[in-house]
Amino acid sequence: LDLSEQEILDTYKNRWYIELFFKWLKQHIKIDHLYSKSPIGIWNQLFIALITFGLLEIMRLSREPNREIWQFLKTIRQYLMDSWEEVQKEFNRKRKSSKGRQKIPDKRRKVMNFGFESAIVSPISKEHYTRK
C-alpha cells in the first residue's frame, strides 16, 4: 500500500511486456513447456531457444531471404534427419510461379432431377421446389 500510482502502473506495464514475451516464445519458438523449475534451468532453456532462433534466422537470411522464417523452419524440420545436400536441393528447387490452371465458371444451367426417373413412392412435383 505504500507504492505510488506511477510505480504500480510501471510494474503492471513491465508484467504485461513479460507476458507478451512469453506469448511470443510459445507461438514462434515453440517453448510451451519449461523443463526445469529452477531459475538457472529456465534461463538456460530460454537462452538455448533464442540462440537457436537467431541461428535459424541467420541461415534463412543467407540462404532463402524471400521465405518466411516459419516456412524455412518447416523445411529444416522435414529434412532434419537427411544430409545437408538434400536440404540444399530443396532450397534450390524451382518454385511454381503460376497458380495452375484456372477454372472457368460454367454458365450453363444445370438440369435438376426431381425424382421422375427413379423409383420414389410418392414423387415430389417440380412445383414444390420452384415455389420455395
Short mmCIF file of C-alpha atoms in Angstrom, two decimals:
data_model
loop_
_atom_site.label_atom_id
_atom_site.label_comp_id
_atom_site.label_asym_id
_atom_site.label_seq_id
_atom_site.Cartn_x
_atom_site.Cartn_y
_atom_site.Cartn_z
CA LEU A 1 0.00 0.00 0.00
CA ASP A 2 2.99 2.30 0.15
CA LEU A 3 3.56 2.34 -3.65
CA SER A 4 2.59 5.35 -5.70
CA GLU A 5 0.21 5.15 -8.65
CA GLN A 6 3.07 5.56 -11.14
CA GLU A 7 5.05 2.68 -9.59
CA ILE A 8 2.01 0.40 -9.79
CA LEU A 9 1.44 1.36 -13.43
CA ASP A 10 5.10 0.74 -14.29
CA THR A 11 5.03 -2.65 -12.57
CA TYR A 12 1.90 -3.67 -14.45
CA LYS A 13 3.38 -2.42 -17.73
CA ASN A 14 6.55 -4.47 -17.20
CA ARG A 15 4.47 -7.50 -16.26
CA TRP A 16 2.50 -7.09 -19.48
CA TYR A 17 5.72 -6.96 -21.54
CA ILE A 18 6.87 -10.16 -19.87
CA GLU A 19 3.54 -11.84 -20.71
CA LEU A 20 3.83 -10.72 -24.35
CA PHE A 21 7.39 -12.05 -24.49
CA PHE A 22 6.32 -15.47 -23.22
CA LYS A 23 3.40 -15.49 -25.67
CA TRP A 24 5.86 -14.79 -28.48
CA LEU A 25 8.14 -17.59 -27.25
CA LYS A 26 5.27 -20.06 -27.13
CA GLN A 27 3.95 -19.16 -30.58
CA HIS A 28 7.14 -18.70 -32.54
CA ILE A 29 9.91 -20.61 -30.82
CA LYS A 30 7.58 -23.36 -29.59
CA ILE A 31 8.55 -23.22 -25.94
CA ASP A 32 5.36 -24.47 -24.41
CA HIS A 33 6.91 -26.47 -21.59
CA LEU A 34 9.66 -25.49 -19.22
CA TYR A 35 11.80 -28.49 -18.29
CA SER A 36 13.20 -27.04 -15.09
CA LYS A 37 11.76 -25.23 -12.13
CA SER A 38 14.98 -23.60 -11.05
CA PRO A 39 15.76 -20.10 -12.34
CA ILE A 40 19.08 -21.23 -13.86
CA GLY A 41 17.35 -24.05 -15.76
CA ILE A 42 14.68 -21.70 -17.08
CA TRP A 43 17.31 -19.15 -18.17
CA ASN A 44 19.31 -21.89 -19.88
CA GLN A 45 16.26 -23.12 -21.79
CA LEU A 46 15.35 -19.58 -22.87
CA PHE A 47 18.92 -18.82 -23.97
CA ILE A 48 19.16 -22.06 -25.97
CA ALA A 49 15.83 -21.34 -27.68
CA LEU A 50 16.79 -17.76 -28.51
CA ILE A 51 20.22 -18.81 -29.80
CA THR A 52 18.57 -21.47 -31.96
CA PHE A 53 16.10 -18.94 -33.31
CA GLY A 54 18.91 -16.47 -34.05
CA LEU A 55 20.96 -19.11 -35.88
CA LEU A 56 17.94 -20.14 -37.93
CA GLU A 57 17.29 -16.52 -38.85
CA ILE A 58 20.92 -16.07 -39.93
CA MET A 59 20.71 -19.27 -42.03
CA ARG A 60 17.43 -18.14 -43.59
CA LEU A 61 18.77 -14.71 -44.49
CA SER A 62 21.89 -16.21 -46.07
CA ARG A 63 20.04 -18.97 -47.99
CA GLU A 64 16.40 -18.02 -48.53
CA PRO A 65 15.74 -14.34 -47.74
CA ASN A 66 12.41 -14.43 -49.64
CA ARG A 67 10.94 -17.16 -47.46
CA GLU A 68 9.23 -16.59 -44.15
CA ILE A 69 11.08 -17.89 -41.12
CA TRP A 70 8.29 -20.39 -40.42
CA GLN A 71 8.45 -21.86 -43.95
CA PHE A 72 12.22 -22.12 -43.60
CA LEU A 73 11.87 -23.81 -40.21
CA LYS A 74 9.28 -26.23 -41.64
CA THR A 75 11.70 -27.23 -44.40
CA ILE A 76 14.54 -27.69 -41.91
CA ARG A 77 12.29 -29.88 -39.73
CA GLN A 78 11.25 -32.01 -42.74
CA TYR A 79 14.86 -32.70 -43.68
CA LEU A 80 16.20 -32.91 -40.12
CA MET A 81 17.47 -36.49 -40.44
CA ASP A 82 18.69 -36.11 -44.04
CA SER A 83 22.01 -34.86 -45.27
CA TRP A 84 22.68 -31.16 -45.85
CA GLU A 85 22.83 -31.83 -49.60
CA GLU A 86 19.16 -32.88 -49.54
CA VAL A 87 18.24 -29.65 -47.76
CA GLN A 88 20.23 -27.67 -50.35
CA LYS A 89 18.36 -29.45 -53.17
CA GLU A 90 15.06 -28.44 -51.60
CA PHE A 91 16.15 -24.82 -51.24
CA ASN A 92 17.46 -24.69 -54.83
CA ARG A 93 14.36 -26.35 -56.29
CA LYS A 94 12.43 -24.24 -58.82
CA ARG A 95 9.20 -22.83 -57.46
CA LYS A 96 5.98 -22.63 -59.42
CA SER A 97 5.17 -19.05 -60.31
CA SER A 98 1.64 -19.66 -61.53
CA LYS A 99 -1.43 -20.71 -59.62
CA GLY A 100 -2.03 -23.56 -62.03
CA ARG A 101 -4.93 -23.97 -64.38
CA GLN A 102 -7.74 -21.61 -63.52
CA LYS A 103 -11.28 -22.93 -63.68
CA ILE A 104 -13.73 -21.07 -65.88
CA PRO A 105 -17.15 -20.77 -64.27
CA ASP A 106 -19.80 -22.87 -66.01
CA LYS A 107 -22.60 -20.61 -67.30
CA ARG A 108 -24.89 -23.44 -68.40
CA ARG A 109 -27.95 -24.16 -66.32
CA LYS A 110 -27.87 -27.43 -64.50
CA VAL A 111 -30.66 -29.88 -65.17
CA MET A 112 -32.35 -30.86 -61.93
CA ASN A 113 -33.78 -34.32 -61.49
CA PHE A 114 -36.95 -34.13 -59.41
CA GLY A 115 -37.34 -37.88 -58.95
CA PHE A 116 -39.33 -38.70 -62.06
CA GLU A 117 -36.70 -41.16 -63.39
CA SER A 118 -36.16 -43.01 -60.13
CA ALA A 119 -38.43 -45.22 -58.09
CA ILE A 120 -39.96 -42.97 -55.47
CA VAL A 121 -43.16 -43.98 -53.71
CA SER A 122 -44.63 -40.50 -53.71
CA PRO A 123 -42.80 -38.29 -56.24
CA ILE A 124 -42.39 -34.62 -55.42
CA SER A 125 -43.55 -32.32 -58.16
CA LYS A 126 -41.35 -29.71 -59.80
CA GLU A 127 -43.67 -27.00 -58.50
CA HIS A 128 -42.81 -28.00 -54.92
CA TYR A 129 -39.21 -26.82 -55.49
CA THR A 130 -39.97 -23.79 -57.62
CA ARG A 131 -42.48 -22.34 -55.10
CA LYS A 132 -39.83 -22.05 -52.39
#
